[in-house]
């Protein structure tokens, strides 16, 4: 599967759940063991504290990464993207509307030139009448008429992914259950 924040967070959840159980079992074994000396327990307790420190560091890295990802996936960025594309659309439409009259005039001129070329290919006695007919003819620009579909559609709604923001109740209930 394509890695996503959800995959990352689930992987971290599994990792830390396993680490927590491992440390809790080691601590329980140390405390309730009859064959372990006080020195052993002291050493194991130090190891437990070291593991706890490492776990806290990893937890901090997990939450910092989640925070960073949360900042990247926001409606503000989505809205910026939409706004930029709508601005480009509006600019393209405006440019098309400005160029539309000139384009239509060029099209009519092209049709008139075609008509005149065909008139010049007539027999000698018919050339003058054919040229006059071309001058009198009104050429249509319907073939190059642009269709404008109006403004861009309304902006879709956007909900920020609230369960990606560490420190919120939703984040805690989503990623720290059990």
PDB file of C-alpha atoms in Angstrom, residues 37-125:
ATOM      1  CA  UNK A  37      18.948 -10.431  43.961  1.00  0.00           C
ATOM      2  CA  UNK A  38      18.490  -6.807  45.016  1.00  0.00           C
ATOM      3  CA  UNK A  39      21.508  -5.897  42.874  1.00  0.00           C
ATOM      4  CA  UNK A  40      19.909  -7.616  39.878  1.00  0.00           C
ATOM      5  CA  UNK A  41      16.674  -5.720  40.432  1.00  0.00           C
ATOM      6  CA  UNK A  42      18.623  -2.481  40.702  1.00  0.00           C
ATOM      7  CA  UNK A  43      20.315  -3.233  37.390  1.00  0.00           C
ATOM      8  CA  UNK A  44      17.043  -4.288  35.804  1.00  0.00           C
ATOM      9  CA  UNK A  45      15.349  -1.177  37.187  1.00  0.00           C
ATOM     10  CA  UNK A  46      18.073   0.938  35.575  1.00  0.00           C
ATOM     11  CA  UNK A  47      17.480  -0.927  32.319  1.00  0.00           C
ATOM     12  CA  UNK A  48      13.765  -0.300  32.745  1.00  0.00           C
ATOM     13  CA  UNK A  49      14.414   3.425  33.233  1.00  0.00           C
ATOM     14  CA  UNK A  50      16.677   3.458  30.165  1.00  0.00           C
ATOM     15  CA  UNK A  51      13.995   1.698  28.106  1.00  0.00           C
ATOM     16  CA  UNK A  52      11.390   4.122  29.437  1.00  0.00           C
ATOM     17  CA  UNK A  53      13.578   7.067  28.438  1.00  0.00           C
ATOM     18  CA  UNK A  54      14.075   5.616  24.955  1.00  0.00           C
ATOM     19  CA  UNK A  55      10.334   4.981  24.691  1.00  0.00           C
ATOM     20  CA  UNK A  56       9.618   8.593  25.680  1.00  0.00           C
ATOM     21  CA  UNK A  57      12.089   9.844  23.046  1.00  0.00           C
ATOM     22  CA  UNK A  58      10.450   7.682  20.392  1.00  0.00           C
ATOM     23  CA  UNK A  59       7.016   8.889  21.548  1.00  0.00           C
ATOM     24  CA  UNK A  60       8.147  12.493  21.251  1.00  0.00           C
ATOM     25  CA  UNK A  61       9.482  11.834  17.743  1.00  0.00           C
ATOM     26  CA  UNK A  62       6.172  10.160  16.842  1.00  0.00           C
ATOM     27  CA  UNK A  63       4.126  13.128  18.039  1.00  0.00           C
ATOM     28  CA  UNK A  64       6.446  15.691  16.416  1.00  0.00           C
ATOM     29  CA  UNK A  65       6.172  13.825  13.093  1.00  0.00           C
ATOM     30  CA  UNK A  66       2.400  13.680  13.469  1.00  0.00           C
ATOM     31  CA  UNK A  67       2.334  17.415  14.179  1.00  0.00           C
ATOM     32  CA  UNK A  68       4.392  18.120  11.080  1.00  0.00           C
ATOM     33  CA  UNK A  69       2.111  15.985   8.930  1.00  0.00           C
ATOM     34  CA  UNK A  70      -0.966  17.642  10.441  1.00  0.00           C
ATOM     35  CA  UNK A  71       0.412  21.043   9.437  1.00  0.00           C
ATOM     36  CA  UNK A  72       0.977  19.819   5.873  1.00  0.00           C
ATOM     37  CA  UNK A  73      -2.551  18.457   5.400  1.00  0.00           C
ATOM     38  CA  UNK A  74      -4.694  21.458   6.165  1.00  0.00           C
ATOM     39  CA  UNK A  75      -7.648  23.097   4.536  1.00  0.00           C
ATOM     40  CA  UNK A  76      -5.591  26.272   4.240  1.00  0.00           C
ATOM     41  CA  UNK A  77      -3.211  24.530   1.829  1.00  0.00           C
ATOM     42  CA  UNK A  78      -6.162  22.974   0.019  1.00  0.00           C
ATOM     43  CA  UNK A  79      -7.860  26.365  -0.279  1.00  0.00           C
ATOM     44  CA  UNK A  80      -4.637  27.984  -1.514  1.00  0.00           C
ATOM     45  CA  UNK A  81      -4.394  25.380  -4.258  1.00  0.00           C
ATOM     46  CA  UNK A  82      -8.050  25.809  -5.258  1.00  0.00           C
ATOM     47  CA  UNK A  83      -7.755  29.605  -5.230  1.00  0.00           C
ATOM     48  CA  UNK A  84      -4.627  29.530  -7.415  1.00  0.00           C
ATOM     49  CA  UNK A  85      -6.334  27.261  -9.952  1.00  0.00           C
ATOM     50  CA  UNK A  86      -9.488  29.371  -9.966  1.00  0.00           C
ATOM     51  CA  UNK A  87      -7.374  32.473 -10.544  1.00  0.00           C
ATOM     52  CA  UNK A  88      -5.711  30.735 -13.517  1.00  0.00           C
ATOM     53  CA  UNK A  89      -9.142  29.736 -14.850  1.00  0.00           C
ATOM     54  CA  UNK A  90     -10.480  33.294 -14.495  1.00  0.00           C
ATOM     55  CA  UNK A  91      -7.368  34.663 -16.212  1.00  0.00           C
ATOM     56  CA  UNK A  92      -7.747  32.200 -19.110  1.00  0.00           C
ATOM     57  CA  UNK A  93     -11.414  33.113 -19.555  1.00  0.00           C
ATOM     58  CA  UNK A  94     -10.619  36.825 -19.464  1.00  0.00           C
ATOM     59  CA  UNK A  95      -7.863  36.352 -22.053  1.00  0.00           C
ATOM     60  CA  UNK A  96     -10.184  34.345 -24.287  1.00  0.00           C
ATOM     61  CA  UNK A  97     -12.865  37.037 -24.084  1.00  0.00           C
ATOM     62  CA  UNK A  98     -10.332  39.729 -24.974  1.00  0.00           C
ATOM     63  CA  UNK A  99      -9.041  37.724 -27.954  1.00  0.00           C
ATOM     64  CA  UNK A 100     -12.472  36.557 -29.109  1.00  0.00           C
ATOM     65  CA  UNK A 101     -13.351  39.549 -31.383  1.00  0.00           C
ATOM     66  CA  UNK A 102      -9.942  39.488 -33.095  1.00  0.00           C
ATOM     67  CA  UNK A 103     -10.077  35.732 -33.577  1.00  0.00           C
ATOM     68  CA  UNK A 104     -13.545  35.990 -35.155  1.00  0.00           C
ATOM     69  CA  UNK A 105     -12.376  38.804 -37.471  1.00  0.00           C
ATOM     70  CA  UNK A 106      -9.376  36.692 -38.539  1.00  0.00           C
ATOM     71  CA  UNK A 107     -11.692  33.749 -39.250  1.00  0.00           C
ATOM     72  CA  UNK A 108     -14.005  35.861 -41.404  1.00  0.00           C
ATOM     73  CA  UNK A 109     -10.949  37.278 -43.245  1.00  0.00           C
ATOM     74  CA  UNK A 110      -9.657  33.779 -43.859  1.00  0.00           C
ATOM     75  CA  UNK A 111     -13.015  32.715 -45.312  1.00  0.00           C
ATOM     76  CA  UNK A 112     -13.060  35.832 -47.510  1.00  0.00           C
ATOM     77  CA  UNK A 113      -9.510  35.071 -48.771  1.00  0.00           C
ATOM     78  CA  UNK A 114     -10.559  31.497 -49.567  1.00  0.00           C
ATOM     79  CA  UNK A 115     -13.554  32.855 -51.473  1.00  0.00           C
ATOM     80  CA  UNK A 116     -11.340  35.282 -53.411  1.00  0.00           C
ATOM     81  CA  UNK A 117      -8.847  32.523 -54.273  1.00  0.00           C
ATOM     82  CA  UNK A 118     -11.696  30.391 -55.588  1.00  0.00           C
ATOM     83  CA  UNK A 119     -13.011  33.459 -57.531  1.00  0.00           C
ATOM     84  CA  UNK A 120      -9.625  33.946 -59.171  1.00  0.00           C
ATOM     85  CA  UNK A 121      -9.709  30.353 -60.364  1.00  0.00           C
ATOM     86  CA  UNK A 122     -12.918  30.964 -62.336  1.00  0.00           C
ATOM     87  CA  UNK A 123     -13.005  31.405 -66.095  1.00  0.00           C
ATOM     88  CA  UNK A 124     -11.897  34.885 -67.214  1.00  0.00           C
ATOM     89  CA  UNK A 125     -15.401  36.272 -67.779  1.00  0.00           C
TER      90      UNK A 125
END
